[in-house]
PDB file of C-alpha atoms in Angstrom:
ATOM      1  CA  MET A 291      -1.513   6.105  17.165  1.00 96.00           C
ATOM      2  CA  ILE A 292       0.212   3.388  19.205  1.00 98.00           C
ATOM      3  CA  PHE A 293      -1.064  -0.190  19.236  1.00 98.00           C
ATOM      4  CA  TYR A 294       0.247  -2.348  22.070  1.00 98.00           C
ATOM      5  CA  PHE A 295      -0.171  -5.701  23.763  1.00 98.00           C
ATOM      6  CA  SER A 296       1.111  -6.607  27.216  1.00 97.00           C
ATOM      7  CA  GLY A 297       0.661  -9.447  29.697  1.00 94.00           C
ATOM      8  CA  THR A 298       2.816  -8.547  32.703  1.00 94.00           C
ATOM      9  CA  GLY A 299       3.195  -4.807  32.168  1.00 96.00           C
ATOM     10  CA  ASN A 300       6.586  -4.574  30.458  1.00 97.00           C
ATOM     11  CA  THR A 301       5.301  -3.546  27.047  1.00 98.00           C
ATOM     12  CA  LYS A 302       2.492  -1.444  28.489  1.00 98.00           C
ATOM     13  CA  TRP A 303       5.071   0.588  30.400  1.00 98.00           C
ATOM     14  CA  ALA A 304       7.154   1.149  27.258  1.00 98.00           C
ATOM     15  CA  ALA A 305       4.083   2.070  25.202  1.00 98.00           C
ATOM     16  CA  HIS A 306       3.028   4.619  27.831  1.00 98.00           C
ATOM     17  CA  GLN A 307       6.495   6.181  27.692  1.00 97.00           C
ATOM     18  CA  LEU A 308       6.117   6.626  23.940  1.00 98.00           C
ATOM     19  CA  ALA A 309       2.590   7.996  24.262  1.00 98.00           C
ATOM     20  CA  THR A 310       3.757  10.568  26.798  1.00 97.00           C
ATOM     21  CA  ALA A 311       6.691  11.601  24.609  1.00 97.00           C
ATOM     22  CA  THR A 312       4.695  11.893  21.375  1.00 96.00           C
ATOM     23  CA  GLY A 313       1.273  12.889  22.690  1.00 95.00           C
ATOM     24  CA  GLU A 314      -0.286  10.139  20.588  1.00 95.00           C
ATOM     25  CA  GLN A 315      -3.160   7.838  21.416  1.00 95.00           C
ATOM     26  CA  LEU A 316      -2.679   4.398  22.977  1.00 97.00           C
ATOM     27  CA  ARG A 317      -4.815   1.511  21.753  1.00 98.00           C
ATOM     28  CA  TYR A 318      -4.796  -1.872  23.519  1.00 98.00           C
ATOM     29  CA  ILE A 319      -4.829  -4.554  20.828  1.00 98.00           C
ATOM     30  CA  PRO A 320      -7.270  -6.964  22.559  1.00 97.00           C
ATOM     31  CA  ASP A 321      -9.806  -4.124  22.725  1.00 96.00           C
ATOM     32  CA  GLU A 322      -9.388  -3.527  18.990  1.00 97.00           C
ATOM     33  CA  LEU A 323      -9.990  -7.085  17.760  1.00 94.00           C
ATOM     34  CA  GLY A 324     -13.687  -6.453  17.150  1.00 91.00           C
ATOM     35  CA  ASN A 325     -13.130  -3.271  15.203  1.00 94.00           C
ATOM     36  CA  THR A 326     -14.164  -3.467  11.541  1.00 93.00           C
ATOM     37  CA  GLU A 327     -13.486   0.131  10.596  1.00 95.00           C
ATOM     38  CA  PRO A 328     -10.186   1.211   9.005  1.00 95.00           C
ATOM     39  CA  TYR A 329      -7.693   3.083  11.136  1.00 96.00           C
ATOM     40  CA  ILE A 330      -7.228   6.516   9.600  1.00 93.00           C
ATOM     41  CA  LEU A 331      -4.128   8.398  10.625  1.00 90.00           C
ATOM     42  CA  ASN A 332      -4.158  12.160  10.664  1.00 86.00           C
ATOM     43  CA  GLU A 333      -1.564  14.145   8.788  1.00 84.00           C
ATOM     44  CA  GLY A 334       1.752  13.944  10.642  1.00 87.00           C
ATOM     45  CA  GLU A 335       0.546  11.226  13.014  1.00 92.00           C
ATOM     46  CA  ARG A 336       2.982   8.393  13.718  1.00 96.00           C
ATOM     47  CA  LEU A 337       2.016   4.719  13.682  1.00 97.00           C
ATOM     48  CA  GLY A 338       3.587   2.559  16.389  1.00 98.00           C
ATOM     49  CA  PHE A 339       3.417  -1.126  17.301  1.00 98.00           C
ATOM     50  CA  CYS A 340       4.595  -2.316  20.730  1.00 98.00           C
ATOM     51  CA  PHE A 341       4.557  -5.983  21.638  1.00 98.00           C
ATOM     52  CA  PRO A 342       6.341  -8.572  23.803  1.00 98.00           C
ATOM     53  CA  THR A 343       8.440 -11.274  22.186  1.00 97.00           C
ATOM     54  CA  HIS A 344       6.798 -14.678  22.734  1.00 95.00           C
ATOM     55  CA  GLY A 345       9.122 -17.552  21.942  1.00 94.00           C
ATOM     56  CA  TRP A 346      11.280 -15.275  19.762  1.00 97.00           C
ATOM     57  CA  GLN A 347       8.245 -14.381  17.628  1.00 97.00           C
ATOM     58  CA  PRO A 348       5.483 -11.750  17.780  1.00 98.00           C
ATOM     59  CA  PRO A 349       2.461 -12.951  19.786  1.00 97.00           C
ATOM     60  CA  ARG A 350      -0.299 -14.614  17.797  1.00 95.00           C
ATOM     61  CA  ILE A 351      -2.788 -11.952  18.899  1.00 96.00           C
ATOM     62  CA  VAL A 352      -0.603  -9.180  17.438  1.00 98.00           C
ATOM     63  CA  ARG A 353      -0.207 -10.953  14.106  1.00 97.00           C
ATOM     64  CA  ASP A 354      -3.937 -11.680  13.905  1.00 96.00           C
ATOM     65  CA  PHE A 355      -4.732  -8.040  14.647  1.00 97.00           C
ATOM     66  CA  ILE A 356      -2.501  -6.784  11.850  1.00 98.00           C
ATOM     67  CA  ARG A 357      -3.935  -9.309   9.387  1.00 97.00           C
ATOM     68  CA  ARG A 358      -7.536  -8.309  10.043  1.00 96.00           C
ATOM     69  CA  SER A 359      -6.936  -4.542  10.222  1.00 96.00           C
ATOM     70  CA  THR A 360      -6.807  -1.814   7.604  1.00 95.00           C
ATOM     71  CA  PHE A 361      -4.477   1.130   8.122  1.00 94.00           C
ATOM     72  CA  ASN A 362      -5.138   4.195   5.986  1.00 90.00           C
ATOM     73  CA  VAL A 363      -1.942   6.151   6.383  1.00 83.00           C
ATOM     74  CA  GLN A 364      -2.084   9.750   5.285  1.00 62.00           C
ATOM     75  CA  ARG A 365       0.602  10.993   2.920  1.00 53.00           C
ATOM     76  CA  SER A 366       1.210  14.683   2.645  1.00 48.00           C
ATOM     77  CA  MET A 367       3.599  17.088   0.973  1.00 43.00           C
ATOM     78  CA  VAL A 368       5.870  19.185   3.166  1.00 42.00           C
ATOM     79  CA  ASN A 369       6.110  21.989   0.602  1.00 41.00           C
ATOM     80  CA  VAL A 370       9.044  20.192  -0.945  1.00 40.00           C
ATOM     81  CA  GLN A 371      10.086  18.203  -3.952  1.00 43.00           C
ATOM     82  CA  CYS A 372      12.320  15.156  -3.741  1.00 44.00           C
ATOM     83  CA  SER A 373      15.306  14.975  -6.061  1.00 46.00           C
ATOM     84  CA  MET A 374      18.275  12.655  -6.306  1.00 44.00           C
ATOM     85  CA  VAL A 375      21.704  14.285  -6.340  1.00 47.00           C
ATOM     86  CA  ASN A 376      24.709  12.016  -6.816  1.00 49.00           C
ATOM     87  CA  GLY A 377      22.676   9.061  -5.619  1.00 47.00           C
ATOM     88  CA  GLN A 378      21.470  10.887  -2.503  1.00 50.00           C
ATOM     89  CA  CYS A 379      18.067  12.271  -1.718  1.00 49.00           C
ATOM     90  CA  SER A 380      17.953  16.032  -1.233  1.00 45.00           C
ATOM     91  CA  MET A 381      15.069  18.229  -0.199  1.00 45.00           C
ATOM     92  CA  VAL A 382      14.197  21.842  -0.779  1.00 42.00           C
ATOM     93  CA  ASN A 383      13.349  23.551   2.499  1.00 43.00           C
ATOM     94  CA  GLY A 384      13.310  20.198   4.288  1.00 43.00           C
ATOM     95  CA  GLN A 385      14.864  16.780   4.675  1.00 46.00           C
ATOM     96  CA  CYS A 386      14.072  13.397   3.252  1.00 47.00           C
ATOM     97  CA  SER A 387      15.729  10.349   4.791  1.00 43.00           C
ATOM     98  CA  MET A 388      17.213   7.427   2.919  1.00 40.00           C
ATOM     99  CA  VAL A 389      16.087   3.923   3.925  1.00 41.00           C
ATOM    100  CA  ASN A 390      18.404   1.135   2.776  1.00 40.00           C
ATOM    101  CA  GLY A 391      19.662   3.416   0.033  1.00 39.00           C
ATOM    102  CA  GLN A 392      16.153   4.255  -1.146  1.00 40.00           C
ATOM    103  CA  CYS A 393      14.283   7.490  -0.905  1.00 41.00           C
ATOM    104  CA  SER A 394      11.384   7.390   1.551  1.00 44.00           C
ATOM    105  CA  MET A 395       9.216   9.549  -0.698  1.00 44.00           C
ATOM    106  CA  VAL A 396       6.199   7.770  -2.169  1.00 43.00           C
ATOM    107  CA  ASN A 397       4.790   9.295  -5.361  1.00 43.00           C
ATOM    108  CA  GLY A 398       6.360  12.593  -4.402  1.00 40.00           C
ATOM    109  CA  GLN A 399       4.985  12.486  -0.883  1.00 41.00           C
ATOM    110  CA  CYS A 400       6.577  11.785   2.503  1.00 48.00           C
ATOM    111  CA  SER A 401       5.303   8.527   3.992  1.00 76.00           C
ATOM    112  CA  THR A 402       3.825   8.247   7.481  1.00 91.00           C
ATOM    113  CA  TYR A 403       6.426   7.520  10.136  1.00 96.00           C
ATOM    114  CA  ILE A 404       6.025   3.912  11.329  1.00 97.00           C
ATOM    115  CA  TYR A 405       7.980   2.254  14.126  1.00 98.00           C
ATOM    116  CA  ALA A 406       7.895  -0.926  16.206  1.00 98.00           C
ATOM    117  CA  LEU A 407       9.206  -1.869  19.635  1.00 98.00           C
ATOM    118  CA  THR A 408       9.408  -5.334  21.147  1.00 98.00           C
ATOM    119  CA  THR A 409      10.237  -6.178  24.746  1.00 98.00           C
ATOM    120  CA  CYS A 410      12.209  -9.319  25.569  1.00 97.00           C
ATOM    121  CA  GLY A 411      13.867 -10.999  28.521  1.00 96.00           C
ATOM    122  CA  ASP A 412      17.302 -11.265  26.919  1.00 95.00           C
ATOM    123  CA  ASN A 413      16.970 -11.299  23.126  1.00 97.00           C
ATOM    124  CA  MET A 414      14.250 -11.372  20.481  1.00 97.00           C
ATOM    125  CA  GLY A 415      15.739 -13.409  17.636  1.00 98.00           C
ATOM    126  CA  TYR A 416      14.046 -12.565  14.344  1.00 98.00           C
ATOM    127  CA  ALA A 417      10.727 -11.498  15.895  1.00 98.00           C
ATOM    128  CA  MET A 418      10.934  -8.122  14.190  1.00 98.00           C
ATOM    129  CA  ARG A 419      11.558  -9.749  10.820  1.00 98.00           C
ATOM    130  CA  ILE A 420       8.267 -11.611  11.196  1.00 98.00           C
ATOM    131  CA  LEU A 421       6.452  -8.416  12.173  1.00 98.00           C
ATOM    132  CA  GLU A 422       7.932  -6.658   9.149  1.00 97.00           C
ATOM    133  CA  LYS A 423       6.540  -9.392   6.911  1.00 97.00           C
ATOM    134  CA  GLU A 424       3.071  -9.010   8.433  1.00 98.00           C
ATOM    135  CA  LEU A 425       3.182  -5.245   7.945  1.00 97.00           C
ATOM    136  CA  GLY A 426       4.584  -5.667   4.441  1.00 95.00           C
ATOM    137  CA  ASN A 427       1.492  -7.660   3.517  1.00 96.00           C
ATOM    138  CA  LYS A 428      -0.441  -4.512   4.384  1.00 93.00           C
ATOM    139  CA  GLY A 429       1.831  -2.298   2.319  1.00 91.00           C
ATOM    140  CA  LEU A 430       3.543  -0.886   5.397  1.00 94.00           C
ATOM    141  CA  HIS A 431       7.228  -0.675   6.326  1.00 94.00           C
ATOM    142  CA  THR A 432       8.759   0.414   9.622  1.00 96.00           C
ATOM    143  CA  ASP A 433      11.147   3.343   9.650  1.00 97.00           C
ATOM    144  CA  ALA A 434      12.568   2.410  13.064  1.00 98.00           C
ATOM    145  CA  ARG A 435      12.749  -0.880  14.963  1.00 98.00           C
ATOM    146  CA  PHE A 436      13.723  -1.333  18.597  1.00 98.00           C
ATOM    147  CA  ALA A 437      14.221  -4.125  21.136  1.00 98.00           C
ATOM    148  CA  LEU A 438      13.925  -3.313  24.822  1.00 98.00           C
ATOM    149  CA  VAL A 439      15.346  -5.797  27.329  1.00 98.00           C
ATOM    150  CA  MET A 440      13.057  -6.105  30.357  1.00 98.00           C
ATOM    151  CA  PRO A 441      12.710  -8.562  33.247  1.00 97.00           C
ATOM    152  CA  GLU A 442      11.963 -12.136  32.178  1.00 96.00           C
ATOM    153  CA  SER A 443       8.365 -13.352  32.543  1.00 95.00           C
ATOM    154  CA  ASN A 444       8.382 -16.657  30.629  1.00 93.00           C
ATOM    155  CA  VAL A 445       7.839 -19.688  32.859  1.00 92.00           C
ATOM    156  CA  CYS A 446       7.075 -22.199  30.099  1.00 89.00           C
ATOM    157  CA  PHE A 447      10.580 -23.376  29.214  1.00 83.00           C
ATOM    158  CA  SER A 448      12.675 -25.411  31.603  1.00 78.00           C
ATOM    159  CA  PHE A 449      15.796 -23.444  30.653  1.00 82.00           C
ATOM    160  CA  LEU A 450      14.195 -20.031  31.207  1.00 82.00           C
ATOM    161  CA  HIS A 451      13.963 -18.621  34.701  1.00 89.00           C
ATOM    162  CA  LEU A 452      12.569 -15.429  36.172  1.00 94.00           C
ATOM    163  CA  ASP A 453      15.163 -12.836  37.079  1.00 95.00           C
ATOM    164  CA  THR A 454      16.080 -12.184  40.678  1.00 95.00           C
ATOM    165  CA  ASP A 455      14.689  -8.926  42.062  1.00 93.00           C
ATOM    166  CA  GLU A 456      18.157  -7.383  41.873  1.00 95.00           C
ATOM    167  CA  LYS A 457      18.651  -8.328  38.234  1.00 97.00           C
ATOM    168  CA  ALA A 458      15.115  -7.279  37.342  1.00 96.00           C
ATOM    169  CA  LYS A 459      15.684  -3.851  38.880  1.00 96.00           C
ATOM    170  CA  GLN A 460      18.936  -3.496  36.929  1.00 97.00           C
ATOM    171  CA  LYS A 461      17.104  -4.308  33.703  1.00 97.00           C
ATOM    172  CA  VAL A 462      14.371  -1.767  34.439  1.00 97.00           C
ATOM    173  CA  GLU A 463      16.899   0.949  35.206  1.00 97.00           C
ATOM    174  CA  ALA A 464      18.728   0.242  31.945  1.00 98.00           C
ATOM    175  CA  ALA A 465      15.366   0.221  30.151  1.00 98.00           C
ATOM    176  CA  ARG A 466      14.550   3.680  31.526  1.00 97.00           C
ATOM    177  CA  GLN A 467      17.690   5.055  29.915  1.00 97.00           C
ATOM    178  CA  ARG A 468      16.981   3.186  26.672  1.00 98.00           C
ATOM    179  CA  MET A 469      13.444   4.568  26.531  1.00 98.00           C
ATOM    180  CA  THR A 470      14.734   8.128  26.811  1.00 98.00           C
ATOM    181  CA  HIS A 471      16.775   7.471  23.670  1.00 98.00           C
ATOM    182  CA  ILE A 472      13.990   5.589  21.864  1.00 98.00           C
ATOM    183  CA  CYS A 473      11.462   8.325  22.591  1.00 98.00           C
ATOM    184  CA  HIS A 474      13.877  10.910  21.180  1.00 98.00           C
ATOM    185  CA  VAL A 475      14.362   8.902  17.978  1.00 98.00           C
ATOM    186  CA  VAL A 476      10.603   8.560  17.514  1.00 98.00           C
ATOM    187  CA  GLN A 477       9.949  12.206  18.351  1.00 97.00           C
ATOM    188  CA  GLN A 478      12.490  13.258  15.718  1.00 96.00           C
ATOM    189  CA  ARG A 479      11.097  10.723  13.214  1.00 96.00           C
ATOM    190  CA  GLN A 480      14.551   9.344  12.511  1.00 97.00           C
ATOM    191  CA  ARG A 481      14.444   6.766   9.733  1.00 96.00           C
ATOM    192  CA  GLY A 482      16.530   3.734   8.904  1.00 96.00           C
ATOM    193  CA  ILE A 483      16.961   2.896  12.592  1.00 97.00           C
ATOM    194  CA  GLU A 484      17.374  -0.712  13.714  1.00 98.00           C
ATOM    195  CA  GLU A 485      18.411  -1.270  17.322  1.00 98.00           C
ATOM    196  CA  LEU A 486      17.669  -4.905  18.041  1.00 98.00           C
ATOM    197  CA  VAL A 487      19.017  -7.624  20.351  1.00 98.00           C
ATOM    198  CA  LYS A 488      18.829 -10.719  18.165  1.00 98.00           C
ATOM    199  CA  GLY A 489      21.035 -13.024  20.224  1.00 97.00           C
ATOM    200  CA  ALA A 490      23.849 -15.328  19.160  1.00 97.00           C
ATOM    201  CA  ILE A 491      21.751 -17.724  17.067  1.00 97.00           C
ATOM    202  CA  PRO A 492      18.619 -15.793  16.034  1.00 98.00           C
ATOM    203  CA  TYR A 493      17.554 -18.207  13.301  1.00 98.00           C
ATOM    204  CA  THR A 494      17.620 -21.152  15.712  1.00 98.00           C
ATOM    205  CA  TYR A 495      15.844 -19.153  18.401  1.00 96.00           C
ATOM    206  CA  THR A 496      13.015 -18.045  16.118  1.00 97.00           C
ATOM    207  CA  TYR A 497      12.516 -20.744  13.512  1.00 97.00           C
ATOM    208  CA  ILE A 498      13.465 -23.904  15.432  1.00 97.00           C
ATOM    209  CA  ILE A 499      12.954 -23.361  19.174  1.00 96.00           C
ATOM    210  CA  GLY A 500      10.463 -20.566  18.570  1.00 95.00           C
ATOM    211  CA  ASP A 501       8.444 -22.572  16.057  1.00 96.00           C
ATOM    212  CA  TYR A 502       8.172 -25.434  18.525  1.00 95.00           C
ATOM    213  CA  TYR A 503       7.161 -23.050  21.299  1.00 93.00           C
ATOM    214  CA  ASN A 504       4.511 -21.272  19.258  1.00 93.00           C
ATOM    215  CA  LYS A 505       3.071 -24.473  17.767  1.00 93.00           C
ATOM    216  CA  HIS A 506       2.982 -26.606  20.900  1.00 92.00           C
ATOM    217  CA  LEU A 507       3.161 -24.370  23.985  1.00 90.00           C
ATOM    218  CA  ILE A 508       0.889 -21.495  22.970  1.00 93.00           C
ATOM    219  CA  THR A 509      -2.146 -23.201  24.464  1.00 93.00           C
ATOM    220  CA  ASP A 510      -4.302 -23.111  27.566  1.00 95.00           C
ATOM    221  CA  GLN A 511      -3.982 -26.894  27.982  1.00 94.00           C
ATOM    222  CA  HIS A 512      -1.052 -26.585  30.405  1.00 94.00           C
ATOM    223  CA  PHE A 513      -2.688 -24.225  32.900  1.00 95.00           C
ATOM    224  CA  TRP A 514      -4.135 -25.614  36.107  1.00 95.00           C
ATOM    225  CA  VAL A 515      -5.402 -24.162  39.374  1.00 96.00           C
ATOM    226  CA  ASP A 516      -4.817 -25.073  43.000  1.00 95.00           C
ATOM    227  CA  ASN A 517      -8.425 -24.917  44.199  1.00 94.00           C
ATOM    228  CA  GLU A 518      -7.383 -24.661  47.837  1.00 95.00           C
ATOM    229  CA  ALA A 519      -5.215 -21.622  47.137  1.00 96.00           C
ATOM    230  CA  CYS A 520      -7.724 -19.908  44.834  1.00 97.00           C
ATOM    231  CA  ILE A 521      -9.529 -17.008  46.572  1.00 97.00           C
ATOM    232  CA  HIS A 522     -12.274 -16.773  43.916  1.00 96.00           C
ATOM    233  CA  CYS A 523     -11.444 -13.151  43.057  1.00 96.00           C
ATOM    234  CA  GLY A 524     -12.136 -13.537  39.326  1.00 96.00           C
ATOM    235  CA  LEU A 525      -9.125 -11.406  38.381  1.00 97.00           C
ATOM    236  CA  CYS A 526      -7.810 -13.965  35.898  1.00 97.00           C
ATOM    237  CA  GLN A 527     -11.118 -13.987  34.002  1.00 96.00           C
ATOM    238  CA  LYS A 528     -11.182 -10.187  33.942  1.00 96.00           C
ATOM    239  CA  LEU A 529      -7.611  -9.873  32.657  1.00 96.00           C
ATOM    240  CA  CYS A 530      -7.650 -12.599  29.994  1.00 96.00           C
ATOM    241  CA  PRO A 531      -7.257 -10.690  26.698  1.00 95.00           C
ATOM    242  CA  VAL A 532      -9.047 -13.363  24.645  1.00 95.00           C
ATOM    243  CA  ASP A 533     -11.916 -14.256  27.036  1.00 94.00           C
ATOM    244  CA  ASP A 534     -10.620 -17.799  27.473  1.00 95.00           C
ATOM    245  CA  ILE A 535     -11.364 -18.071  31.222  1.00 96.00           C
ATOM    246  CA  LYS A 536     -14.661 -18.341  33.051  1.00 95.00           C
ATOM    247  CA  GLY A 537     -15.729 -18.910  36.618  1.00 93.00           C
ATOM    248  CA  ALA A 538     -13.940 -19.064  39.960  1.00 92.00           C
ATOM    249  CA  PRO A 539     -11.985 -21.204  40.443  1.00 94.00           C
ATOM    250  CA  PRO A 540     -11.063 -20.513  36.834  1.00 96.00           C
ATOM    251  CA  VAL A 541     -11.851 -22.873  34.007  1.00 96.00           C
ATOM    252  CA  TRP A 542     -10.122 -22.460  30.659  1.00 96.00           C
ATOM    253  CA  ILE A 543     -12.537 -22.639  27.734  1.00 94.00           C
ATOM    254  CA  HIS A 544     -10.064 -24.178  25.282  1.00 92.00           C
ATOM    255  CA  ASN A 545     -11.350 -21.982  22.461  1.00 87.00           C
ATOM    256  CA  GLY A 546      -8.027 -22.007  20.614  1.00 90.00           C
ATOM    257  CA  ARG A 547      -7.479 -18.281  21.188  1.00 91.00           C
ATOM    258  CA  CYS A 548      -5.045 -18.430  24.137  1.00 94.00           C
ATOM    259  CA  THR A 549      -1.934 -16.421  23.336  1.00 94.00           C
ATOM    260  CA  ASN A 550      -0.068 -17.633  26.438  1.00 93.00           C
ATOM    261  CA  CYS A 551       0.562 -14.099  27.638  1.00 95.00           C
ATOM    262  CA  LEU A 552       0.638 -15.465  31.218  1.00 96.00           C
ATOM    263  CA  ALA A 553      -1.434 -12.569  32.549  1.00 96.00           C
ATOM    264  CA  CYS A 554      -3.622 -15.015  34.490  1.00 97.00           C
ATOM    265  CA  TYR A 555      -0.562 -16.737  35.943  1.00 96.00           C
ATOM    266  CA  HIS A 556       1.411 -13.682  37.010  1.00 96.00           C
ATOM    267  CA  HIS A 557      -1.500 -11.538  38.229  1.00 97.00           C
ATOM    268  CA  CYS A 558      -3.028 -14.241  40.443  1.00 97.00           C
ATOM    269  CA  PRO A 559      -2.850 -12.722  43.967  1.00 97.00           C
ATOM    270  CA  SER A 560      -2.573 -16.117  45.667  1.00 96.00           C
ATOM    271  CA  HIS A 561      -0.386 -17.800  43.033  1.00 96.00           C
ATOM    272  CA  ALA A 562      -3.085 -20.432  42.623  1.00 96.00           C
ATOM    273  CA  ILE A 563      -2.601 -20.674  38.851  1.00 96.00           C
ATOM    274  CA  HIS A 564       0.241 -22.815  37.565  1.00 95.00           C
ATOM    275  CA  TRP A 565       1.618 -23.785  34.169  1.00 94.00           C
ATOM    276  CA  GLY A 566       2.791 -27.335  33.581  1.00 91.00           C
ATOM    277  CA  ASN A 567       4.549 -29.273  36.308  1.00 88.00           C
ATOM    278  CA  MET A 568       7.297 -26.728  36.980  1.00 81.00           C
ATOM    279  CA  LYS A 569       7.124 -24.641  40.136  1.00 82.00           C
ATOM    280  CA  ARG A 570       8.033 -21.084  39.222  1.00 89.00           C
ATOM    281  CA  GLY A 571       7.594 -17.672  40.778  1.00 94.00           C
ATOM    282  CA  GLN A 572       5.627 -14.678  39.554  1.00 96.00           C
ATOM    283  CA  TYR A 573       6.581 -11.346  38.011  1.00 96.00           C
ATOM    284  CA  LEU A 574       4.693  -8.105  37.534  1.00 95.00           C
ATOM    285  CA  LEU A 575       6.374  -4.847  36.627  1.00 95.00           C
ATOM    286  CA  SER A 576       3.966  -2.877  38.817  1.00 93.00           C
ATOM    287  CA  LYS A 577       5.019  -4.860  41.898  1.00 92.00           C
ATOM    288  CA  LEU A 578       8.691  -4.429  41.068  1.00 92.00           C
ATOM    289  CA  LEU A 579       8.297  -0.665  40.655  1.00 92.00           C
ATOM    290  CA  ALA A 580       6.412  -0.476  43.947  1.00 91.00           C
ATOM    291  CA  GLN A 581       9.336  -1.964  45.868  1.00 86.00           C
ATOM    292  CA  LYS A 582      11.426   0.544  47.776  1.00 61.00           C
TER     293      LYS A 582
END
């Protein structure tokens, strides 16, 4: 089971790669917000979380989903017993991986394989640390954690700029190679894996700049529409993951649920939607991949 959230297609693409490699079901987090039933994993089923980094933190919608959800992971024996030999975990007719020097067996049983992947424009700071804390509150711990650098989509900071087409294509090509490796790691259920791109000053990114971003810029108050450019297609309303847009030209409801995923901004076919007073371009992975 793979839970994912995506605004411009970067994370959706990565999640689909993992679903194809593992044969496991994709679940779009916005569609799951109304679910009140526990998620029950079958024996041997992996549990994956894929999300974009927003301001060097996990998106609000992802954190809210984890907080309100119940995950009933199945634990099963693999016809083995776990024993410590000279401080190392050994298995009979099998293998048991060590995680931070600790045996991954729980009450004599092998725990469900859990992993997380975040996409980012350049680095993700301590976004994964925050996700780990959210999962820890649910009694869950990831066995593998990955960061995948993809083309930049953030247009809300003056010092962040969209990549040129050439640079974006280079990032996607590098991401293809990375995903081949990541899919192999997940397929093999390798544990104790942490392949992250935290940046030079991750604490500052996440807890100073990121805190400001997530407290003050994660809002629909900065969006506005050029009514003359708007073609009244209604695509922004359809794509909004939190139902915060109505009408055409669009009107933001200001319901406090906006996660600033920028889906409305980047998908607008006439670039009629803007954010703040900065004039920026648009980015969609699907359009980039369609270029020859």
